[in-house]
Amino acid sequence: MQNYTTQMDAARKGIVTPEMEIVAKKEYRTTEEIRQLVAEGKVAIPANKHHTCLNPEGIGSMLRTKINVNLGVSRDCKDYNVEMEKVMSAVNMGAEAIMDLSSHGNTQPFRQKLTHECPVMIGTVPVYDSVIHYQRDLATLTAQDFIDVVRLHAEDGVDFVTLHCGITRKTIEQIRTHKRKMNIVSRGGSLVFAWMSMTGNENPFYEHFDEICEICAEHDVTISLGDACRPGCLADATDVCQIEELVRLGELTKRAWAHNVQVMVEGPGHVPLNQVAANMEVQKSICMGAPFYVLGPLVTDIAPGYDHITAAIGGAVAAMSGAAFLCYVTPAEHLALPNVDDVKQGIVASKIAAHAADIAKGIPHARDIDDKMGDARRVLDWDAQFACALDPETAKAIRDARLPEDDHSDTCSMCGKFCAVRSMNKALAGEYIDIL
């Protein structure tokens, strides 16, 4: 029998778990390095004991930057078969985590299907599910109701739960006093805020945090400390509400670690490009190096329809500056529930950002595939180029739709015989270079 409760408990006891061995191999690190980082809380390996088909990943700023994909049904889009199609597309494209943010219908069968069949990390936001699970209005729920849903999700096998523990009744006055432009844009944060406002009670996730930690320790669920006060527009970035909540999340990180519960800390949001790196540094200091999980950040507010690009710009800078986990953003952000193509576009943009940051950080072997692409392009080997591509299907489809003529079929239809690579290859080989 296992003589540890969580990955952190094992690491602190000097035990290298099977999950640590897998992560070490993936990251080109020694098992002792991974064990030490998990013991310190600087790497999290979300791996619920009941998620037996999981292919574990490590999340930490010194490891490869990981990507999360948000999915789930809503009242207006409630086809779970479509959501499962998105899940499989995300897994096939290399996403390391899926968050089920369903807010309609019977959510448990879909959640259990994910933890029984999906090999990547599964996350949830239990406060969303509370109203649905009990089929009661928010104000009628009790603190114990919320805690019991956290337990339910842990028993169902989810690897990490987002809990908006950092806002308290003091936050209600802050929001009213500081007059934010966008107030609270976190869906979970707004639900907790609304519950506190209607009932007059303290945030149950904050008040009963130690009990929640005991549940998470029992099942080895990682707590993702949600940022209820993340900025929803550039004007609110790095303000008093955001930073004070971050300070409280730092305190809660210590309390979770005292229970040997792994922690990630969630971050912004909408942030001007010149503030992104500073936000990462502040988090690392306040939260003692706990892995930082950011949404984007989006570096401008005016690109609906293109926010996957807006987020990739911020995500690359954030990951280069210390963020460990990027939550993807799709072209549908701020507009609609994403469809399958939106999901693909969001994943590609986030993976480009993550990969660019990993190269900048000098992550071991991060640039290997880029060097292979350079070799393939030099010799105009198109099949090898597609094999190196992040999205081979799209790359091949574009080339096939606009093929060059036969007498310069080794080039592409943009330059033809004016191709610099072709000309240089011929010149260096002492061959005649025909242009017309």
Tab-separated table of C-alpha atoms in Angstrom, residues 35-390:
chain	number	residue	atom	x	y	z
A	35	ARG	CA	11.020	15.256	-6.216
A	36	GLN	CA	12.729	18.276	-4.626
A	37	LEU	CA	10.688	20.766	-6.666
A	38	VAL	CA	7.433	19.018	-5.738
A	39	ALA	CA	8.474	18.988	-2.073
A	40	GLU	CA	9.076	22.742	-2.247
A	41	GLY	CA	5.767	23.400	-3.988
A	42	LYS	CA	7.469	24.871	-7.061
A	43	VAL	CA	6.188	22.014	-9.240
A	44	ALA	CA	2.726	20.502	-9.044
A	45	ILE	CA	1.802	17.116	-10.515
A	46	PRO	CA	-2.018	17.101	-10.475
A	47	ALA	CA	-2.879	13.398	-10.323
A	48	ASN	CA	-6.057	12.326	-8.542
A	49	LYS	CA	-5.776	8.755	-7.252
A	50	HIS	CA	-9.008	7.847	-9.074
A	51	HIS	CA	-7.846	9.145	-12.486
A	52	THR	CA	-6.104	5.897	-13.379
A	53	CYS	CA	-5.766	6.557	-17.140
A	54	LEU	CA	-3.848	9.789	-16.544
A	55	ASN	CA	-0.558	10.452	-18.331
A	56	PRO	CA	0.865	12.818	-15.700
A	57	GLU	CA	2.486	16.182	-16.327
A	58	GLY	CA	4.474	18.523	-14.138
A	59	ILE	CA	3.546	22.194	-13.872
A	60	GLY	CA	6.284	24.633	-12.891
A	61	SER	CA	8.125	27.626	-14.322
A	62	MET	CA	11.317	25.610	-14.847
A	63	LEU	CA	9.474	22.927	-16.864
A	64	ARG	CA	7.820	23.046	-20.297
A	65	THR	CA	4.921	25.498	-20.304
A	66	LYS	CA	1.632	23.585	-20.233
A	67	ILE	CA	-1.685	24.405	-21.923
A	68	ASN	CA	-5.205	24.136	-20.495
A	69	VAL	CA	-8.357	23.985	-22.628
A	70	ASN	CA	-11.704	25.140	-21.191
A	71	LEU	CA	-14.750	23.181	-22.386
A	72	GLY	CA	-18.255	22.329	-21.211
A	73	VAL	CA	-21.894	22.896	-22.045
A	74	SER	CA	-24.051	25.915	-21.299
A	75	ARG	CA	-27.786	26.497	-21.272
A	76	ASP	CA	-27.632	27.709	-24.892
A	77	CYS	CA	-25.171	25.068	-26.184
A	78	LYS	CA	-25.781	21.764	-24.448
A	79	ASP	CA	-24.587	18.961	-26.720
A	80	TYR	CA	-22.168	16.809	-24.711
A	81	ASN	CA	-21.219	14.873	-27.871
A	82	VAL	CA	-19.869	18.086	-29.391
A	83	GLU	CA	-17.948	18.779	-26.167
A	84	MET	CA	-16.402	15.314	-26.323
A	85	GLU	CA	-15.363	16.007	-29.925
A	86	LYS	CA	-13.628	19.151	-28.667
A	87	VAL	CA	-11.950	17.124	-25.915
A	88	MET	CA	-10.488	14.609	-28.347
A	89	SER	CA	-9.363	17.379	-30.708
A	90	ALA	CA	-7.642	19.143	-27.807
A	91	VAL	CA	-5.902	15.971	-26.621
A	92	ASN	CA	-4.758	15.126	-30.162
A	93	MET	CA	-3.327	18.626	-30.561
A	94	GLY	CA	-1.241	18.293	-27.426
A	95	ALA	CA	-3.215	20.095	-24.714
A	96	GLU	CA	-2.052	18.941	-21.289
A	97	ALA	CA	-5.270	19.713	-19.396
A	98	ILE	CA	-9.023	19.965	-19.897
A	99	MET	CA	-11.248	22.030	-17.615
A	100	ASP	CA	-14.910	21.067	-17.602
A	101	LEU	CA	-16.769	24.328	-17.001
A	102	SER	CA	-20.229	22.947	-17.717
A	103	SER	CA	-23.035	25.094	-16.348
A	104	HIS	CA	-26.117	23.156	-17.435
A	105	GLY	CA	-27.705	19.716	-17.190
A	106	ASN	CA	-26.466	16.549	-15.490
A	107	THR	CA	-22.753	17.283	-15.318
A	108	GLN	CA	-21.534	14.225	-13.425
A	109	PRO	CA	-21.667	11.630	-16.261
A	110	PHE	CA	-19.590	13.877	-18.532
A	111	ARG	CA	-17.112	14.618	-15.729
A	112	GLN	CA	-16.763	10.912	-14.956
A	113	LYS	CA	-16.364	10.092	-18.653
A	114	LEU	CA	-13.445	12.527	-18.760
A	115	THR	CA	-11.705	11.042	-15.733
A	116	HIS	CA	-12.276	7.478	-16.955
A	117	GLU	CA	-11.214	7.986	-20.579
A	118	CYS	CA	-9.134	11.141	-20.929
A	119	PRO	CA	-5.349	10.810	-20.429
A	120	VAL	CA	-4.720	14.503	-19.678
A	121	MET	CA	-5.297	16.411	-16.441
A	122	ILE	CA	-8.929	17.238	-15.680
A	123	GLY	CA	-9.953	20.345	-13.786
A	124	THR	CA	-13.300	21.757	-12.625
A	125	VAL	CA	-14.790	24.740	-10.797
A	126	PRO	CA	-17.058	23.187	-8.141
A	127	VAL	CA	-18.946	26.424	-7.404
A	128	TYR	CA	-20.387	26.314	-10.951
A	129	ASP	CA	-21.705	22.830	-10.312
A	130	SER	CA	-23.252	23.603	-6.938
A	131	VAL	CA	-26.371	25.301	-8.271
A	132	ILE	CA	-26.765	22.642	-10.976
A	133	HIS	CA	-26.144	19.698	-8.652
A	134	TYR	CA	-28.701	20.785	-6.056
A	135	GLN	CA	-31.093	22.453	-8.526
A	136	ARG	CA	-31.577	25.292	-6.076
A	137	ASP	CA	-31.066	29.024	-6.261
A	138	LEU	CA	-27.671	30.278	-5.156
A	139	ALA	CA	-28.903	32.054	-2.026
A	140	THR	CA	-30.446	28.844	-0.629
A	141	LEU	CA	-27.175	26.912	-0.668
A	142	THR	CA	-25.182	26.457	2.537
A	143	ALA	CA	-21.444	26.427	3.106
A	144	GLN	CA	-21.666	22.663	3.605
A	145	ASP	CA	-23.379	22.304	0.217
A	146	PHE	CA	-20.363	23.890	-1.480
A	147	ILE	CA	-17.916	21.711	0.449
A	148	ASP	CA	-19.849	18.564	-0.432
A	149	VAL	CA	-19.593	19.381	-4.160
A	150	VAL	CA	-15.822	19.755	-3.794
A	151	ARG	CA	-15.813	16.274	-2.246
A	152	LEU	CA	-17.993	14.930	-5.080
A	153	HIS	CA	-15.594	16.235	-7.719
A	154	ALA	CA	-12.639	14.781	-5.837
A	155	GLU	CA	-14.347	11.391	-5.671
A	156	ASP	CA	-15.130	11.607	-9.395
A	157	GLY	CA	-11.395	11.815	-10.113
A	158	VAL	CA	-10.700	15.408	-11.107
A	159	ASP	CA	-7.035	16.317	-10.784
A	160	PHE	CA	-7.417	19.972	-9.841
A	161	VAL	CA	-10.224	22.239	-8.672
A	162	THR	CA	-10.416	25.993	-9.014
A	163	LEU	CA	-11.623	27.469	-5.731
A	164	HIS	CA	-12.189	31.198	-5.319
A	165	CYS	CA	-10.904	31.295	-1.753
A	166	GLY	CA	-9.251	34.716	-1.823
A	167	ILE	CA	-12.234	37.044	-1.742
A	168	THR	CA	-13.825	37.788	1.612
A	169	ARG	CA	-16.514	40.070	2.912
A	170	LYS	CA	-13.893	42.819	2.920
A	171	THR	CA	-13.714	42.461	-0.860
A	172	ILE	CA	-17.372	43.502	-1.162
A	173	GLU	CA	-16.525	46.909	0.292
A	174	GLN	CA	-13.380	47.179	-1.816
A	175	ILE	CA	-15.275	46.585	-5.039
A	176	ARG	CA	-17.810	49.234	-4.061
A	177	THR	CA	-15.158	51.715	-2.935
A	178	HIS	CA	-12.570	51.429	-5.702
A	179	LYS	CA	-15.080	51.643	-8.575
A	180	ARG	CA	-13.487	49.206	-10.984
A	181	LYS	CA	-14.428	49.657	-14.617
A	182	MET	CA	-15.370	45.964	-15.019
A	183	ASN	CA	-15.993	44.972	-11.373
A	184	ILE	CA	-15.596	41.135	-11.115
A	185	VAL	CA	-15.431	39.211	-14.403
A	186	SER	CA	-14.567	35.817	-12.933
A	187	ARG	CA	-17.702	33.668	-13.227
A	188	GLY	CA	-16.843	31.685	-10.083
A	189	GLY	CA	-15.767	34.825	-8.275
A	190	SER	CA	-19.023	36.573	-9.116
A	191	LEU	CA	-21.037	33.619	-7.783
A	192	VAL	CA	-19.151	33.649	-4.481
A	193	PHE	CA	-19.502	37.455	-4.293
A	194	ALA	CA	-23.247	37.176	-4.986
A	195	TRP	CA	-23.677	34.439	-2.361
A	196	MET	CA	-21.876	36.508	0.271
A	197	SER	CA	-23.925	39.592	-0.651
A	198	MET	CA	-27.254	37.755	-0.412
A	199	THR	CA	-26.573	35.674	2.698
A	200	GLY	CA	-24.342	38.006	4.697
A	201	ASN	CA	-21.992	35.085	5.339
A	202	GLU	CA	-18.236	34.765	4.820
A	203	ASN	CA	-16.840	33.052	1.718
A	204	PRO	CA	-17.273	29.323	2.487
A	205	PHE	CA	-14.173	28.376	0.500
A	206	TYR	CA	-12.117	30.737	2.686
A	207	GLU	CA	-13.860	30.033	5.999
A	208	HIS	CA	-13.670	26.232	5.599
A	209	PHE	CA	-10.360	26.093	3.740
A	210	ASP	CA	-8.738	23.595	6.110
A	211	GLU	CA	-11.634	21.142	5.727
A	212	ILE	CA	-11.364	21.469	1.952
A	213	CYS	CA	-7.624	20.793	2.187
A	214	GLU	CA	-8.361	17.564	4.063
A	215	ILE	CA	-10.649	16.430	1.224
A	216	CYS	CA	-8.011	17.299	-1.366
A	217	ALA	CA	-5.306	15.495	0.605
A	218	GLU	CA	-7.430	12.343	0.791
A	219	HIS	CA	-7.813	12.103	-2.995
A	220	ASP	CA	-4.658	14.015	-4.023
A	221	VAL	CA	-6.489	16.872	-5.689
A	222	THR	CA	-4.457	19.971	-6.499
A	223	ILE	CA	-6.028	23.277	-5.487
A	224	SER	CA	-5.947	25.971	-8.136
A	225	LEU	CA	-6.459	29.141	-6.135
A	226	GLY	CA	-8.849	31.144	-8.303
A	227	ASP	CA	-8.388	34.855	-8.903
A	228	ALA	CA	-11.890	36.225	-8.437
A	229	CYS	CA	-10.536	39.771	-8.810
A	230	ARG	CA	-8.558	39.228	-11.992
A	231	PRO	CA	-8.777	42.316	-14.203
A	232	GLY	CA	-11.388	42.114	-16.961
A	233	CYS	CA	-10.032	45.126	-18.817
A	234	LEU	CA	-6.733	47.001	-19.001
A	235	ALA	CA	-8.013	49.773	-16.732
A	236	ASP	CA	-8.361	47.350	-13.797
A	237	ALA	CA	-4.964	45.648	-14.183
A	238	THR	CA	-2.676	45.438	-11.143
A	239	ASP	CA	-5.098	47.369	-8.927
A	240	VAL	CA	-5.688	47.150	-5.181
A	241	CYS	CA	-8.379	44.455	-5.459
A	242	GLN	CA	-6.199	42.182	-7.601
A	243	ILE	CA	-3.058	42.548	-5.511
A	244	GLU	CA	-4.734	42.211	-2.111
A	245	GLU	CA	-6.421	39.012	-3.263
A	246	LEU	CA	-3.039	37.743	-4.458
A	247	VAL	CA	-1.587	38.396	-0.992
A	248	ARG	CA	-4.404	36.323	0.523
A	249	LEU	CA	-3.749	33.544	-2.004
A	250	GLY	CA	-0.134	33.517	-0.855
A	251	GLU	CA	-1.297	32.948	2.713
A	252	LEU	CA	-3.637	30.155	1.584
A	253	THR	CA	-0.813	28.544	-0.375
A	254	LYS	CA	1.099	28.096	2.885
A	255	ARG	CA	-1.966	26.629	4.598
A	256	ALA	CA	-2.519	24.131	1.781
A	257	TRP	CA	1.133	23.103	1.813
A	258	ALA	CA	0.808	22.468	5.565
A	259	HIS	CA	-1.726	19.766	4.587
A	260	ASN	CA	0.663	18.450	1.879
A	261	VAL	CA	-1.825	19.657	-0.748
A	262	GLN	CA	-0.380	20.839	-4.037
A	263	VAL	CA	-1.249	24.362	-5.162
A	264	MET	CA	-1.385	26.415	-8.330
A	265	VAL	CA	-2.217	30.121	-8.230
A	266	GLU	CA	-4.382	31.673	-10.914
A	267	GLY	CA	-3.603	35.062	-12.394
A	268	PRO	CA	-4.798	37.712	-14.835
A	269	GLY	CA	-6.646	38.375	-17.060
A	270	HIS	CA	-6.386	41.623	-19.083
A	271	VAL	CA	-2.977	43.248	-18.551
A	272	PRO	CA	-1.078	45.873	-20.587
A	273	LEU	CA	1.976	44.301	-22.204
A	274	ASN	CA	4.381	46.430	-20.148
A	275	GLN	CA	2.870	45.094	-16.885
A	276	VAL	CA	2.876	41.364	-17.699
A	277	ALA	CA	6.409	40.531	-16.533
A	278	ALA	CA	5.951	42.577	-13.342
A	279	ASN	CA	2.763	40.648	-12.509
A	280	MET	CA	4.697	37.379	-12.801
A	281	GLU	CA	7.467	38.631	-10.514
A	282	VAL	CA	5.007	39.840	-7.884
A	283	GLN	CA	3.236	36.469	-7.884
A	284	LYS	CA	6.475	34.498	-7.565
A	285	SER	CA	7.428	36.586	-4.547
A	286	ILE	CA	4.068	36.618	-2.754
A	287	CYS	CA	3.228	32.956	-3.481
A	288	MET	CA	6.729	31.561	-2.885
A	289	GLY	CA	7.227	30.143	-6.361
A	290	ALA	CA	3.971	28.167	-6.535
A	291	PRO	CA	3.104	27.485	-10.193
A	292	PHE	CA	1.284	30.426	-11.806
A	293	TYR	CA	-1.711	29.689	-14.055
A	294	VAL	CA	-2.739	32.617	-16.269
A	295	LEU	CA	-5.645	33.341	-18.619
A	296	GLY	CA	-3.785	34.893	-21.551
A	297	PRO	CA	-3.051	37.530	-20.359
A	298	LEU	CA	-4.911	39.586	-22.978
A	299	VAL	CA	-2.865	42.674	-23.783
A	300	THR	CA	-5.628	44.752	-25.396
A	301	ASP	CA	-9.396	44.925	-25.013
A	302	ILE	CA	-10.401	45.665	-28.621
A	303	ALA	CA	-9.894	42.378	-30.496
A	304	PRO	CA	-13.082	40.289	-30.175
A	305	GLY	CA	-12.854	37.554	-32.778
A	306	TYR	CA	-9.056	37.608	-32.518
A	307	ASP	CA	-8.516	37.275	-28.775
A	308	HIS	CA	-6.585	34.019	-29.290
A	309	ILE	CA	-3.882	36.254	-30.815
A	310	THR	CA	-4.224	38.891	-28.097
A	311	ALA	CA	-3.790	36.175	-25.465
A	312	ALA	CA	-0.869	34.494	-27.225
A	313	ILE	CA	1.091	37.761	-27.183
A	314	GLY	CA	0.560	38.123	-23.446
A	315	GLY	CA	0.986	34.395	-22.816
A	316	ALA	CA	4.422	34.287	-24.452
A	317	VAL	CA	5.672	37.154	-22.270
A	318	ALA	CA	4.018	35.707	-19.164
A	319	ALA	CA	5.508	32.231	-19.639
A	320	MET	CA	8.933	33.673	-20.463
A	321	SER	CA	8.681	35.650	-17.202
A	322	GLY	CA	7.642	32.747	-14.965
A	323	ALA	CA	4.072	31.604	-15.686
A	324	ALA	CA	3.888	27.808	-15.775
A	325	PHE	CA	0.424	27.120	-17.158
A	326	LEU	CA	-1.465	28.974	-19.907
A	327	CYS	CA	-5.232	28.790	-20.163
A	328	TYR	CA	-6.049	29.003	-23.832
A	329	VAL	CA	-8.259	31.726	-25.264
A	330	THR	CA	-10.276	31.171	-28.440
A	331	PRO	CA	-11.530	33.554	-31.152
A	332	ALA	CA	-14.957	33.212	-29.507
A	333	GLU	CA	-13.798	34.748	-26.208
A	334	HIS	CA	-16.238	37.483	-25.091
A	335	LEU	CA	-18.617	36.435	-27.917
A	336	ALA	CA	-19.914	32.851	-27.695
A	337	LEU	CA	-19.273	29.280	-26.592
A	338	PRO	CA	-16.358	28.118	-28.794
A	339	ASN	CA	-17.005	25.542	-31.509
A	340	VAL	CA	-14.567	22.830	-32.599
A	341	ASP	CA	-12.674	25.142	-34.965
A	342	ASP	CA	-12.451	27.872	-32.287
A	343	VAL	CA	-10.955	25.315	-29.920
A	344	LYS	CA	-8.329	24.369	-32.494
A	345	GLN	CA	-7.410	28.002	-33.155
A	346	GLY	CA	-7.124	28.684	-29.429
A	347	ILE	CA	-4.910	25.669	-28.815
A	348	VAL	CA	-2.564	26.489	-31.697
A	349	ALA	CA	-2.165	30.088	-30.550
A	350	SER	CA	-1.489	29.047	-26.944
A	351	LYS	CA	0.977	26.331	-27.951
A	352	ILE	CA	2.898	28.823	-30.112
A	353	ALA	CA	3.104	31.160	-27.117
A	354	ALA	CA	4.193	28.360	-24.771
A	355	HIS	CA	6.797	27.014	-27.193
A	356	ALA	CA	8.241	30.470	-27.886
A	357	ALA	CA	8.560	31.062	-24.141
A	358	ASP	CA	10.204	27.675	-23.547
A	359	ILE	CA	12.843	28.482	-26.163
A	360	ALA	CA	13.447	31.884	-24.550
A	361	LYS	CA	13.789	30.266	-21.094
A	362	GLY	CA	16.234	27.653	-22.375
A	363	ILE	CA	14.065	24.661	-21.439
A	364	PRO	CA	16.080	21.512	-22.293
A	365	HIS	CA	15.493	20.370	-25.904
A	366	ALA	CA	12.740	22.954	-26.477
A	367	ARG	CA	14.400	24.155	-29.701
A	368	ASP	CA	15.158	20.719	-31.145
A	369	ILE	CA	12.085	20.679	-33.373
A	370	ASP	CA	12.845	24.190	-34.669
A	371	ASP	CA	16.341	23.076	-35.659
A	372	LYS	CA	14.833	20.096	-37.500
A	373	MET	CA	12.502	22.470	-39.317
A	374	GLY	CA	15.465	24.619	-40.349
A	375	ASP	CA	17.231	21.565	-41.781
A	376	ALA	CA	14.082	20.502	-43.665
A	377	ARG	CA	13.548	23.974	-45.134
A	378	ARG	CA	17.170	24.236	-46.265
A	379	VAL	CA	16.818	21.141	-48.468
A	380	LEU	CA	13.196	21.950	-49.458
A	381	ASP	CA	11.945	18.689	-47.953
A	382	TRP	CA	8.246	19.408	-47.666
A	383	ASP	CA	7.225	16.162	-45.977
A	384	ALA	CA	9.842	16.720	-43.295
A	385	GLN	CA	8.576	20.285	-42.824
A	386	PHE	CA	5.021	19.045	-42.302
A	387	ALA	CA	6.305	16.495	-39.777
A	388	CYS	CA	7.852	19.344	-37.759
A	389	ALA	CA	4.817	21.607	-38.002
A	390	LEU	CA	2.629	22.354	-34.996
